[in-house]
Each structure stands twice: as structure tokens, then as C-alpha cells.
Short mmCIF file of C-alpha atoms and ligand atoms in Angstrom, two decimals:
data_model
loop_
_atom_site.label_atom_id
_atom_site.label_comp_id
_atom_site.label_asym_id
_atom_site.label_seq_id
_atom_site.Cartn_x
_atom_site.Cartn_y
_atom_site.Cartn_z
CA MET X 1 -73.92 -78.94 -88.56
CA VAL X 2 -71.70 -75.90 -88.55
CA THR X 3 -73.64 -72.63 -88.37
CA PRO X 4 -72.65 -69.64 -90.54
CA ILE X 5 -71.38 -67.88 -87.39
CA GLU X 6 -69.24 -70.90 -86.47
CA GLN X 7 -67.85 -71.12 -90.00
CA ARG X 8 -66.83 -67.47 -89.88
CA PHE X 9 -65.25 -68.09 -86.48
CA ILE X 10 -63.21 -71.03 -87.81
CA ASP X 11 -62.12 -69.11 -90.91
CA LYS X 12 -61.05 -66.07 -88.94
CA HIS X 13 -59.12 -67.92 -86.25
CA GLN X 14 -57.01 -70.57 -88.01
CA GLY X 15 -53.99 -70.05 -85.76
CA SER X 16 -56.11 -70.80 -82.70
CA ALA X 17 -57.69 -73.81 -84.41
CA ASP X 18 -54.20 -75.24 -85.02
CA ARG X 19 -53.17 -74.71 -81.41
CA HIS X 20 -56.37 -76.33 -80.17
CA GLU X 21 -55.39 -79.51 -82.06
CA ILE X 22 -52.22 -79.69 -79.94
CA ALA X 23 -53.83 -78.57 -76.69
CA LYS X 24 -56.74 -80.99 -76.72
CA ASP X 25 -54.30 -83.89 -76.23
CA LEU X 26 -52.49 -82.02 -73.51
CA PHE X 27 -55.27 -80.54 -71.34
CA PRO X 28 -58.86 -81.61 -70.59
CA ASN X 29 -60.95 -79.97 -73.32
CA GLY X 30 -57.73 -78.31 -74.44
CA VAL X 31 -58.01 -75.60 -71.79
CA THR X 32 -56.71 -74.75 -68.32
CA HIS X 33 -59.86 -73.29 -66.72
CA ASP X 34 -63.46 -74.53 -66.97
CA ALA X 35 -64.74 -71.10 -67.97
CA ARG X 36 -62.41 -71.08 -70.97
CA ARG X 37 -64.03 -74.13 -72.58
CA GLN X 38 -65.42 -73.01 -75.89
CA ASP X 39 -66.81 -74.78 -78.95
CA PRO X 40 -65.35 -75.22 -81.52
CA PHE X 41 -62.13 -74.01 -79.82
CA GLN X 42 -60.76 -71.36 -77.49
CA LEU X 43 -58.79 -68.43 -78.87
CA TYR X 44 -55.09 -68.06 -78.19
CA TYR X 45 -54.06 -64.58 -77.15
CA THR X 46 -50.62 -63.02 -77.40
CA HIS X 47 -50.70 -59.67 -75.62
CA ALA X 48 -52.93 -56.94 -74.28
CA ILE X 49 -52.90 -53.26 -73.48
CA GLY X 50 -55.53 -51.19 -71.70
CA PRO X 51 -58.97 -52.57 -72.64
CA HIS X 52 -57.71 -54.41 -75.74
CA LYS X 53 -56.14 -57.78 -76.43
CA PHE X 54 -54.79 -59.52 -79.52
CA ASP X 55 -54.86 -63.12 -80.71
CA VAL X 56 -52.36 -65.26 -82.62
CA ASP X 57 -54.10 -64.43 -85.91
CA GLY X 58 -53.60 -60.71 -85.35
CA ASN X 59 -57.23 -60.00 -84.44
CA LYS X 60 -57.92 -57.23 -81.93
CA PHE X 61 -60.61 -57.46 -79.25
CA VAL X 62 -62.26 -55.14 -76.78
CA ASP X 63 -61.85 -57.27 -73.67
CA TYR X 64 -64.63 -57.44 -71.08
CA TRP X 65 -63.26 -60.47 -69.26
CA SER X 66 -60.63 -58.16 -67.76
CA GLY X 67 -58.37 -60.86 -66.38
CA HIS X 68 -61.37 -62.72 -64.89
CA GLY X 69 -62.13 -59.52 -63.04
CA SER X 70 -58.65 -58.74 -61.77
CA LEU X 71 -57.87 -55.82 -64.07
CA ILE X 72 -59.78 -52.71 -63.08
CA LEU X 73 -56.75 -50.75 -64.34
CA GLY X 74 -56.88 -52.47 -67.73
CA HIS X 75 -54.10 -54.63 -69.14
CA SER X 76 -50.44 -53.79 -68.60
CA HIS X 77 -50.98 -50.56 -66.69
CA PRO X 78 -47.63 -48.70 -66.67
CA ALA X 79 -47.57 -48.48 -62.86
CA ILE X 80 -47.96 -52.25 -62.55
CA VAL X 81 -45.41 -52.94 -65.31
CA ASN X 82 -42.85 -50.68 -63.61
CA ALA X 83 -43.46 -52.11 -60.18
CA VAL X 84 -43.08 -55.70 -61.37
CA GLN X 85 -40.04 -54.95 -63.57
CA ASN X 86 -38.27 -53.26 -60.66
CA GLN X 87 -39.07 -56.00 -58.20
CA ILE X 88 -38.21 -58.96 -60.40
CA ALA X 89 -34.56 -57.90 -60.43
CA LYS X 90 -34.57 -57.63 -56.64
CA GLY X 91 -35.98 -61.05 -55.93
CA THR X 92 -39.28 -62.84 -56.36
CA HIS X 93 -39.16 -64.77 -53.10
CA LEU X 94 -37.12 -63.81 -50.06
CA SER X 95 -38.39 -66.55 -47.72
CA GLY X 96 -39.07 -63.99 -45.07
CA SER X 97 -40.89 -60.80 -44.24
CA THR X 98 -40.70 -57.66 -46.35
CA ASP X 99 -41.74 -54.03 -46.13
CA LEU X 100 -43.91 -54.79 -49.12
CA GLU X 101 -46.27 -57.07 -47.22
CA ILE X 102 -46.73 -54.39 -44.57
CA GLN X 103 -47.55 -51.77 -47.20
CA TRP X 104 -49.93 -54.17 -48.99
CA GLY X 105 -51.67 -55.15 -45.76
CA GLN X 106 -52.00 -51.52 -44.68
CA LEU X 107 -53.66 -50.66 -47.99
CA VAL X 108 -56.17 -53.48 -47.51
CA ARG X 109 -56.96 -52.17 -44.05
CA GLU X 110 -57.22 -48.60 -45.29
CA LEU X 111 -59.65 -49.45 -48.09
CA ILE X 112 -61.78 -52.28 -46.72
CA PRO X 113 -63.84 -50.83 -43.85
CA SER X 114 -64.23 -54.03 -41.79
CA ALA X 115 -60.59 -55.12 -42.08
CA GLU X 116 -58.79 -55.03 -38.75
CA LYS X 117 -56.26 -57.76 -39.46
CA VAL X 118 -55.14 -59.43 -42.69
CA ARG X 119 -53.66 -62.74 -43.88
CA PHE X 120 -52.44 -63.17 -47.44
CA HIS X 121 -52.98 -66.20 -49.68
CA SER X 122 -52.42 -66.90 -53.38
CA SER X 123 -55.99 -67.06 -54.73
CA GLY X 124 -59.64 -66.45 -53.99
CA THR X 125 -60.26 -70.17 -53.56
CA GLU X 126 -57.65 -70.30 -50.81
CA ALA X 127 -58.98 -67.17 -49.14
CA ASP X 128 -62.49 -68.65 -49.06
CA MET X 129 -61.19 -71.96 -47.69
CA MET X 130 -59.47 -70.05 -44.91
CA ALA X 131 -62.54 -67.94 -44.14
CA LEU X 132 -64.59 -71.10 -43.50
CA ARG X 133 -61.82 -72.55 -41.34
CA MET X 134 -61.63 -69.36 -39.33
CA ALA X 135 -65.37 -69.19 -38.77
CA ARG X 136 -65.47 -72.83 -37.69
CA ALA X 137 -62.43 -72.56 -35.45
CA TYR X 138 -63.66 -69.33 -33.87
CA THR X 139 -67.22 -70.46 -33.14
CA GLY X 140 -66.45 -74.15 -32.50
CA LYS X 141 -69.39 -74.90 -34.80
CA THR X 142 -69.50 -76.89 -38.03
CA LYS X 143 -72.17 -75.92 -40.53
CA ILE X 144 -71.87 -73.18 -43.12
CA ILE X 145 -74.79 -71.55 -44.92
CA LYS X 146 -74.20 -70.60 -48.52
CA PHE X 147 -76.68 -69.43 -51.16
CA GLN X 148 -77.80 -71.16 -54.34
CA GLU X 149 -75.45 -70.54 -57.25
CA HIS X 150 -73.03 -68.39 -55.22
CA PHE X 151 -69.46 -69.15 -56.24
CA HIS X 152 -66.64 -69.31 -53.74
CA GLY X 153 -63.86 -71.06 -55.64
CA TRP X 154 -63.44 -74.74 -56.39
CA SER X 155 -62.65 -76.23 -52.98
CA ASP X 156 -64.63 -79.13 -51.53
CA TYR X 157 -67.10 -77.49 -49.13
CA VAL X 158 -68.22 -74.62 -51.30
CA ALA X 159 -68.76 -76.85 -54.33
CA VAL X 160 -71.98 -78.06 -52.70
CA GLY X 161 -75.10 -77.57 -54.77
CA GLY X 162 -73.19 -77.02 -57.98
CA GLU X 163 -72.14 -79.23 -60.86
CA GLY X 164 -68.92 -81.22 -60.90
CA ILE X 165 -68.73 -82.46 -57.32
CA GLY X 166 -66.90 -85.65 -58.24
CA GLY X 167 -64.43 -86.76 -55.58
CA ILE X 168 -65.90 -84.78 -52.70
CA PRO X 169 -66.86 -86.94 -49.69
CA LYS X 170 -70.57 -86.70 -48.91
CA GLU X 171 -69.63 -86.08 -45.27
CA THR X 172 -67.95 -82.87 -46.42
CA LEU X 173 -70.98 -81.73 -48.41
CA SER X 174 -73.29 -82.59 -45.52
CA THR X 175 -71.69 -79.85 -43.41
CA MET X 176 -73.05 -77.25 -45.82
CA ILE X 177 -76.54 -75.77 -45.98
CA VAL X 178 -77.63 -74.24 -49.29
CA LEU X 179 -80.44 -71.67 -49.14
CA PRO X 180 -82.26 -69.48 -51.65
CA PRO X 181 -81.05 -65.86 -51.46
CA ASN X 182 -83.02 -62.70 -50.61
CA ASP X 183 -85.41 -64.30 -48.10
CA ILE X 184 -84.31 -63.52 -44.57
CA SER X 185 -87.05 -65.63 -42.98
CA VAL X 186 -85.51 -68.77 -44.53
CA VAL X 187 -82.16 -67.87 -42.96
CA GLU X 188 -83.79 -67.07 -39.61
CA ASN X 189 -85.71 -70.33 -39.54
CA THR X 190 -82.59 -72.29 -40.43
CA LEU X 191 -80.63 -70.63 -37.62
CA GLU X 192 -83.47 -71.28 -35.14
CA GLU X 193 -83.60 -74.95 -36.08
CA ASN X 194 -79.88 -75.51 -36.33
CA ARG X 195 -77.60 -74.39 -33.50
CA ASP X 196 -74.44 -75.71 -35.18
CA VAL X 197 -74.02 -72.98 -37.80
CA ALA X 198 -70.60 -71.27 -37.82
CA ALA X 199 -71.05 -68.87 -40.70
CA VAL X 200 -73.03 -67.47 -43.59
CA ILE X 201 -71.01 -66.78 -46.75
CA LEU X 202 -72.19 -64.93 -49.86
CA GLU X 203 -71.23 -62.93 -52.91
CA PRO X 204 -72.56 -59.59 -51.68
CA THR X 205 -73.83 -58.40 -55.07
CA GLY X 206 -75.18 -61.82 -56.00
CA ALA X 207 -74.32 -65.11 -57.66
CA HIS X 208 -72.06 -65.23 -60.72
CA MET X 209 -70.66 -61.75 -60.23
CA GLY X 210 -74.11 -60.25 -59.73
CA LEU X 211 -76.01 -62.12 -62.45
CA GLU X 212 -78.55 -63.15 -59.81
CA PRO X 213 -78.55 -60.04 -57.64
CA ILE X 214 -78.70 -59.74 -53.88
CA LEU X 215 -80.98 -57.03 -52.51
CA PRO X 216 -79.02 -54.50 -50.43
CA SER X 217 -81.74 -54.83 -47.77
CA PHE X 218 -80.98 -58.56 -47.57
CA LEU X 219 -77.37 -57.73 -46.70
CA GLN X 220 -78.58 -55.57 -43.84
CA ASP X 221 -81.00 -58.23 -42.64
CA LEU X 222 -78.27 -60.85 -42.79
CA ARG X 223 -76.02 -58.66 -40.69
CA GLU X 224 -78.68 -58.33 -38.01
CA VAL X 225 -79.74 -61.95 -37.96
CA THR X 226 -76.21 -63.38 -37.94
CA SER X 227 -75.23 -61.01 -35.10
CA GLN X 228 -78.28 -62.07 -33.07
CA HIS X 229 -77.32 -65.73 -33.47
CA GLY X 230 -73.57 -65.36 -32.96
CA VAL X 231 -72.91 -66.53 -36.51
CA VAL X 232 -69.96 -65.20 -38.51
CA LEU X 233 -70.90 -63.23 -41.64
CA ILE X 234 -68.46 -63.68 -44.52
CA PHE X 235 -68.52 -61.43 -47.58
CA ASP X 236 -66.77 -63.02 -50.53
CA GLU X 237 -65.39 -59.85 -52.09
CA VAL X 238 -63.03 -61.68 -54.44
CA VAL X 239 -64.77 -59.96 -57.35
CA THR X 240 -66.47 -56.99 -55.68
CA GLY X 241 -63.52 -55.90 -53.51
CA PHE X 242 -61.94 -52.65 -54.76
CA ARG X 243 -64.45 -52.75 -57.67
CA ILE X 244 -68.02 -52.02 -56.57
CA SER X 245 -66.36 -49.21 -54.67
CA ARG X 246 -62.85 -48.67 -53.28
CA GLY X 247 -64.17 -50.28 -50.13
CA GLY X 248 -65.89 -53.11 -51.99
CA ALA X 249 -69.57 -53.97 -51.67
CA GLN X 250 -69.40 -53.40 -47.93
CA GLY X 251 -68.22 -49.82 -48.47
CA PHE X 252 -70.86 -49.25 -51.12
CA TYR X 253 -73.79 -50.60 -49.12
CA GLY X 254 -72.49 -49.74 -45.64
CA VAL X 255 -72.91 -53.27 -44.27
CA MET X 256 -69.95 -54.69 -42.36
CA PRO X 257 -69.18 -58.42 -42.42
CA ASP X 258 -67.03 -60.16 -39.80
CA ILE X 259 -64.70 -61.61 -42.43
CA THR X 260 -63.96 -60.50 -45.98
CA THR X 261 -62.21 -62.54 -48.63
CA MET X 262 -60.38 -60.84 -51.48
CA ALA X 263 -58.31 -61.72 -54.56
CA LYS X 264 -58.30 -60.51 -58.20
CA ILE X 265 -57.84 -56.68 -58.04
CA LEU X 266 -56.02 -57.20 -54.73
CA GLY X 267 -53.03 -58.62 -56.63
CA GLY X 268 -53.01 -56.01 -59.39
CA GLY X 269 -53.30 -58.73 -62.05
CA LEU X 270 -50.89 -61.16 -60.37
CA PRO X 271 -51.94 -64.06 -58.12
CA GLY X 272 -52.97 -63.00 -54.66
CA GLY X 273 -55.66 -63.53 -52.07
CA ALA X 274 -56.43 -62.32 -48.58
CA VAL X 275 -58.72 -62.84 -45.65
CA ALA X 276 -59.36 -59.81 -43.48
CA GLY X 277 -61.74 -58.98 -40.70
CA ARG X 278 -62.20 -58.88 -36.96
CA SER X 279 -58.86 -59.33 -35.18
CA GLU X 280 -60.13 -61.99 -32.81
CA ILE X 281 -61.23 -64.16 -35.74
CA ILE X 282 -58.19 -63.63 -37.96
CA ASN X 283 -56.02 -64.29 -34.89
CA MET X 284 -57.19 -67.90 -34.85
CA ILE X 285 -53.91 -68.42 -36.73
CA GLU X 286 -51.83 -67.17 -33.75
CA PRO X 287 -50.49 -69.72 -31.25
CA THR X 288 -51.46 -68.83 -27.69
CA GLY X 289 -48.96 -70.99 -25.81
CA ASP X 290 -51.75 -73.19 -24.46
CA PRO X 291 -50.77 -76.61 -25.88
CA GLN X 292 -54.31 -77.93 -26.08
CA TRP X 293 -55.67 -74.80 -27.77
CA ASP X 294 -52.73 -74.62 -30.13
CA ARG X 295 -53.22 -78.23 -31.18
CA GLU X 296 -57.00 -78.32 -31.42
CA ARG X 297 -58.35 -74.81 -31.99
CA ARG X 298 -55.57 -72.91 -33.71
CA ILE X 299 -55.45 -72.83 -37.52
CA ALA X 300 -52.10 -73.80 -39.02
CA HIS X 301 -51.45 -71.84 -42.19
CA ASN X 302 -48.49 -71.98 -44.55
CA GLY X 303 -48.24 -71.21 -48.27
CA THR X 304 -45.06 -70.75 -50.30
CA PHE X 305 -46.33 -67.76 -52.23
CA ASN X 306 -48.25 -65.94 -49.47
CA ALA X 307 -47.50 -62.21 -49.85
CA ASN X 308 -44.78 -62.91 -52.42
CA PRO X 309 -42.92 -59.75 -53.45
CA LEU X 310 -44.09 -59.72 -57.08
CA SER X 311 -47.77 -59.93 -56.23
CA ALA X 312 -47.21 -57.48 -53.39
CA VAL X 313 -45.72 -54.75 -55.60
CA ALA X 314 -48.43 -55.21 -58.22
CA GLY X 315 -51.08 -55.18 -55.50
CA ILE X 316 -49.65 -52.07 -53.86
CA ALA X 317 -49.52 -50.22 -57.19
CA ALA X 318 -53.11 -51.21 -57.99
CA LEU X 319 -54.55 -50.38 -54.58
CA GLU X 320 -52.76 -47.03 -54.41
CA LEU X 321 -54.29 -46.07 -57.74
CA VAL X 322 -57.72 -47.27 -56.63
CA ARG X 323 -57.32 -45.20 -53.46
CA ASP X 324 -55.98 -42.03 -55.07
CA GLU X 325 -57.59 -41.81 -58.50
CA ALA X 326 -61.09 -41.99 -59.93
CA ILE X 327 -60.61 -45.62 -61.03
CA ASN X 328 -63.90 -47.00 -59.72
CA GLU X 329 -65.78 -43.94 -60.91
CA LYS X 330 -64.39 -44.27 -64.44
CA ALA X 331 -65.22 -47.97 -64.65
CA THR X 332 -68.74 -47.28 -63.37
CA ALA X 333 -69.25 -44.42 -65.84
CA VAL X 334 -68.37 -46.59 -68.84
CA GLY X 335 -70.47 -49.38 -67.33
CA ASN X 336 -73.45 -47.02 -67.34
CA LYS X 337 -72.76 -45.99 -70.93
CA LEU X 338 -72.62 -49.64 -71.94
CA LYS X 339 -75.91 -50.42 -70.20
CA GLU X 340 -77.55 -47.46 -71.90
CA GLY X 341 -76.20 -48.46 -75.30
CA LEU X 342 -77.19 -52.11 -74.99
CA ASN X 343 -80.67 -51.32 -73.70
CA GLY X 344 -81.15 -48.83 -76.56
CA LEU X 345 -80.04 -51.48 -79.05
CA LEU X 346 -82.42 -54.10 -77.66
CA SER X 347 -85.33 -51.64 -78.05
CA LYS X 348 -84.24 -50.71 -81.54
CA LEU X 349 -84.01 -54.34 -82.67
CA GLU X 350 -87.12 -55.28 -80.68
CA ILE X 351 -85.30 -58.01 -78.81
CA ALA X 352 -86.54 -59.00 -75.35
CA GLY X 353 -84.05 -58.51 -72.55
CA CYS X 354 -82.05 -56.00 -70.55
CA ALA X 355 -78.56 -54.95 -69.62
CA SER X 356 -78.28 -54.44 -65.88
CA GLY X 357 -75.84 -54.59 -63.00
CA VAL X 358 -74.13 -52.64 -60.27
CA ASN X 359 -71.39 -50.18 -61.26
CA SER X 360 -68.73 -51.96 -63.34
CA LEU X 361 -70.28 -55.47 -63.37
CA ILE X 362 -72.89 -55.65 -66.13
CA HIS X 363 -74.97 -58.56 -67.40
CA LEU X 364 -76.98 -58.87 -70.58
CA LYS X 365 -80.13 -60.92 -70.04
CA LEU X 366 -81.60 -61.84 -73.40
CA GLY X 367 -84.92 -63.49 -74.11
CA SER X 368 -87.00 -62.37 -71.14
CA ASN X 369 -89.59 -59.62 -71.15
CA HIS X 370 -89.49 -57.97 -67.73
CA ASP X 371 -89.31 -54.69 -65.90
CA CYS X 372 -85.81 -53.77 -64.91
CA ASP X 373 -84.34 -50.77 -63.09
CA GLY X 374 -81.02 -51.31 -64.90
CA GLU X 375 -79.27 -52.16 -61.66
CA ILE X 376 -80.75 -54.91 -59.53
CA CYS X 377 -82.69 -57.11 -61.90
CA ILE X 378 -84.04 -60.15 -60.08
CA LEU X 379 -85.77 -62.66 -62.34
CA SER X 380 -87.87 -65.70 -61.50
CA HIS X 381 -86.19 -69.04 -62.06
CA GLU X 382 -88.17 -69.50 -65.29
CA GLU X 383 -87.25 -66.10 -66.71
CA LEU X 384 -83.62 -66.58 -65.76
CA GLN X 385 -83.58 -69.90 -67.62
CA LYS X 386 -84.65 -68.05 -70.76
CA THR X 387 -81.76 -65.60 -70.42
CA THR X 388 -79.16 -68.31 -69.93
CA ASN X 389 -80.14 -70.31 -73.08
CA SER X 390 -76.72 -71.79 -73.68
CA ILE X 391 -77.09 -72.51 -77.41
CA ARG X 392 -78.11 -68.94 -78.24
CA ASN X 393 -75.54 -67.44 -75.89
CA ALA X 394 -72.73 -69.59 -77.32
CA GLN X 395 -73.57 -68.41 -80.85
CA LEU X 396 -73.66 -64.82 -79.62
CA ASN X 397 -70.26 -65.24 -77.99
CA LEU X 398 -68.71 -66.53 -81.23
CA ALA X 399 -70.39 -63.84 -83.32
CA LEU X 400 -69.03 -61.18 -80.98
CA LEU X 401 -65.53 -62.63 -81.15
CA ASN X 402 -65.84 -62.50 -84.94
CA HIS X 403 -66.56 -58.78 -84.53
CA GLY X 404 -63.72 -58.15 -82.08
CA VAL X 405 -65.51 -58.20 -78.72
CA HIS X 406 -64.76 -60.69 -75.96
CA SER X 407 -67.66 -60.47 -73.54
CA GLY X 408 -70.38 -63.03 -74.08
CA THR X 409 -73.22 -61.75 -71.92
CA ARG X 410 -71.06 -60.48 -69.05
CA PHE X 411 -69.03 -57.29 -68.95
CA ILE X 412 -66.33 -56.51 -66.41
CA LEU X 413 -65.37 -52.91 -67.02
CA SER X 414 -62.03 -51.27 -66.34
CA ALA X 415 -61.06 -47.63 -66.00
CA THR X 416 -59.43 -47.88 -69.44
CA HIS X 417 -62.55 -48.75 -71.43
CA SER X 418 -63.39 -45.59 -73.38
CA GLU X 419 -66.57 -44.24 -74.91
CA GLU X 420 -65.10 -45.28 -78.26
CA ASP X 421 -64.78 -48.86 -77.01
CA ILE X 422 -68.40 -48.79 -75.90
CA GLU X 423 -69.54 -47.46 -79.26
CA TYR X 424 -67.50 -50.14 -81.02
CA THR X 425 -69.05 -52.76 -78.75
CA ILE X 426 -72.63 -51.64 -79.39
CA ASN X 427 -72.00 -51.78 -83.15
CA ALA X 428 -70.50 -55.25 -82.78
CA PHE X 429 -73.56 -56.33 -80.80
CA GLU X 430 -75.86 -54.98 -83.47
CA SER X 431 -74.06 -56.97 -86.17
CA ALA X 432 -73.88 -60.09 -83.99
CA LEU X 433 -77.56 -60.00 -82.98
CA LEU X 434 -78.64 -59.53 -86.59
CA GLU X 435 -76.52 -62.51 -87.60
CA LEU X 436 -78.11 -64.59 -84.85
CA ARG X 437 -81.53 -63.55 -86.06
CA GLU X 438 -80.61 -64.41 -89.65
CA GLN X 439 -79.46 -67.94 -88.82
CA GLY X 440 -82.46 -68.50 -86.52
CA SER X 441 -80.53 -68.60 -83.23
CA LEU X 442 -82.28 -65.73 -81.49
CA GLN X 443 -84.81 -67.42 -79.23
N1 LIG Z 1 -65.10 -66.13 -55.14
C1 LIG Z 1 -65.70 -65.54 -56.18
C2 LIG Z 1 -66.92 -64.70 -55.94
C3 LIG Z 1 -65.19 -65.69 -57.47
O1 LIG Z 1 -65.82 -65.13 -58.53
C4 LIG Z 1 -64.00 -66.46 -57.64
C5 LIG Z 1 -63.35 -66.65 -59.02
N2 LIG Z 1 -64.00 -66.16 -60.10
C6 LIG Z 1 -63.43 -67.06 -56.52
C7 LIG Z 1 -64.00 -66.87 -55.29
C8 LIG Z 1 -62.20 -67.92 -56.65
O2 LIG Z 1 -61.08 -67.13 -56.86
P1 LIG Z 1 -59.79 -67.74 -57.57
O3 LIG Z 1 -60.15 -68.03 -58.98
O4 LIG Z 1 -58.75 -66.66 -57.39
O5 LIG Z 1 -59.42 -68.98 -56.81
#
């Protein structure tokens, strides 16, 4: 049965409905990314500027997906547009080295405190794959510890513990150890019992872009324990890099990993990834001249689009702005306003839940009554289940789209979101939540 919210969604988005009919025969589920699956259909967008985007039916949205987290400058920032327009006429691939890659690499080193040396890739998935290779090659050990629900791209090893592991050899998965986060004694015991651990990898603000937060003290404990055991500590800063602060989560919390992976903001909205960290680890790519070492220990690494000029110019423009202007501060300030507004609305409507998160990564957790400091809100498994009720959240997402907000329950802020956008968003939430209540979807 179609709910009133779904009916409004269908009526308002006919152009997208028509396109979905074509796309569903062309792509699995009609989409090109798992996170874009949406019932009854995904929307088709045409263009975007600042914090806003537009669909094929002429609807306007305040966008909190922000290019899956890559757009802290908002959409189509003039500096990025100029940089890309200039470069595209000069060549998109020169099959060789450029000044641009030096500039881009220097900016990474300048901003990310633990970066001594850098290697570029084309995505976060690739960067994370390389980080595991480097840790394994460097230590000569095999196992990797990751934490429950932490996301590190879609490659074989890191898919362990999640859904959709079809096609991955069980031997591959058996080299991974999945632990609950925020309990250092579990990590210590695992390292005591298992001497074949090469690395610990984590999202430093927590799983799903901080939905399930990591305690800052756990980061510190991890640093100590991994150092004691000679285990490489990898921060996956694909989302948090250049966002939680200019220097990522490591800069914000003052905890230095051995390796950092980056993507998203790194490429200024174009594809890009990087691994950076201690020189002796990153240098596992360099041949030494010792034939045995070079064959068996060295990491071979190619990649047609590594440090390609278009991504490089966009990345340079983005990182220079992040370095020189109050980009992070602005995104955090509107993030705080949004949290305040949403929490006020929940009280007003007497709906259980909270809006919480660190700086410009905010999550709305509906349906659970709990104490929350607005920042690091750690819920028990049971309470978290209530907040991720997929039927309610799917209705909310559609209702919000009907009211011109693309967020669902997660908000990735940019420096271009204004107080007006926040006000608009809170009003849209009020209408959407009342509609959910009216049709009986607000459990
Ligand atoms: N790590 C984290 C923490 C991510 O959130 C993502 C993507 N959302 C990735 C890695 C993978 O990056 P990409 O999509 O660029 O491959």
C-alpha cells in the first residue's frame, strides 16, 4: 500500500519516476551506488550551487549529502570551477609528473599532522586497500583489526562483518579480526593472544561517519597499545580529513596515526584518494635494488588516474581554501545551529531522540530516550536499533524530499549552508515529522 507521503513523493517527482523506468533495466536497482537505492525511486538531479541542488522536475533542495561528504566548500565553488576550467584546456592526463602533484602533496603534508610522505590514488576504497597492503608489507604480518560497522570502502578485506560479502574468499575474510569499539582491553587481549597483527584501522570519529561514535580517549589508548605491540595504527580519514578540522580528526584530537587515508574533500569534489604517513611505511612502494626485497616485500602500485591534473587542481583549490579561510569553522557553526534547531524541535513535538555529532557531521537519532551531550552520543545496541528503524526513516526521507531537504537522518554540512538554510530545514522537519505522525509512521 502506498502511504500518503509516498503518493506525494510520486506526484511531485514524475520526471524522476520516468527516468527510473529506464534505469531499472540498465542498472541494478536502477542506481549506480548502493546508498542511492531508494523506494519507490531515486531522484534525478540536474545541477547544484552552494548548499542547494535541483532535480529534473525543477524542485530545489537543501543538500546535506554534500557530494557524499566531498563538498565542504558547497557545490560548484567558483575557485574549483575556475581551476578545473583552466586545467581542462591544458590537458587532463599528461602521462608524467606535474608541478600540480607536488603542490597537492605539499598541501596534504602541511595540513595533516602525521603525513611525512604521500601517495595518490583515485578513491577512498583504493587508499584503504593500499593502507592495509603497506601495514602488512612493513610489518611482515597478516591480520588486520577493524571495528564493528566501521566502513573502509568496498574492497574484499574490509567488507568483513558487513552485509553483501558475496564473492569474497573466506580465506581473505579470515585474515581480518572484527572487534567492538571503545573497549581498549578487548584490543589489548587480542594483541596479546595474536602475534600476527599488522594493523588496526578505524574511522576516528566512529562508524558510519560518526553515527556510532568513538571516544577520543579510545583513540589515545589505541595509539599507546598499538605502539607497545609494534602494530600500525591507520586512521581512515576519508570523511574526517580536512573536515573535523583542517588537520582531520588527528589534528582535532591530537592523536597521531602511523598511516592516514584520505579522499572526498582531498579531491575538491573530483575523484581522488591518498595514503600518507610515516616515510618508512609509505616507502614500501620504493624499490631498494635488492632483488629479493623488491620482488617479495615491495608494494607495486600503478593507477592510470593517480594524481591526475584535473583532480589535482580541484584538490589544490579546495585545500588552499581550507588552509586559509574559516571553512571548517563555518561548517561547524552551522552544524551547531542545526543541532540546536533539531533538538528544540524534538522537544517541542515531544518526540524521543537527539541530534548529535562532532563539528560538521551530524546525526539525528529518533525513537530513543537517552541522555546526550549533543556531541558524542553512544547508544546501546538496543537503543541504536530503535533509531535506525528503516521503515520510519525511509518515510522521513521521502517526506523531507517532498519539502525540499535531502538529508535523511544524516547531515554533512558545508561552509555554504546558511542560517536561512538551517531555518528552512527545521521547518521542513517539522512538517515532515507531523506528516509521519499523522500517517502512523512515527514509532
Ligand atoms: N572510508 C570511509 C570512512 C568512507 O566513508 C568511504 C566512503 N563513504 C570510504 C572509505 C570509501 O571511499 P570511496 O567511496 O572514495 O571509495
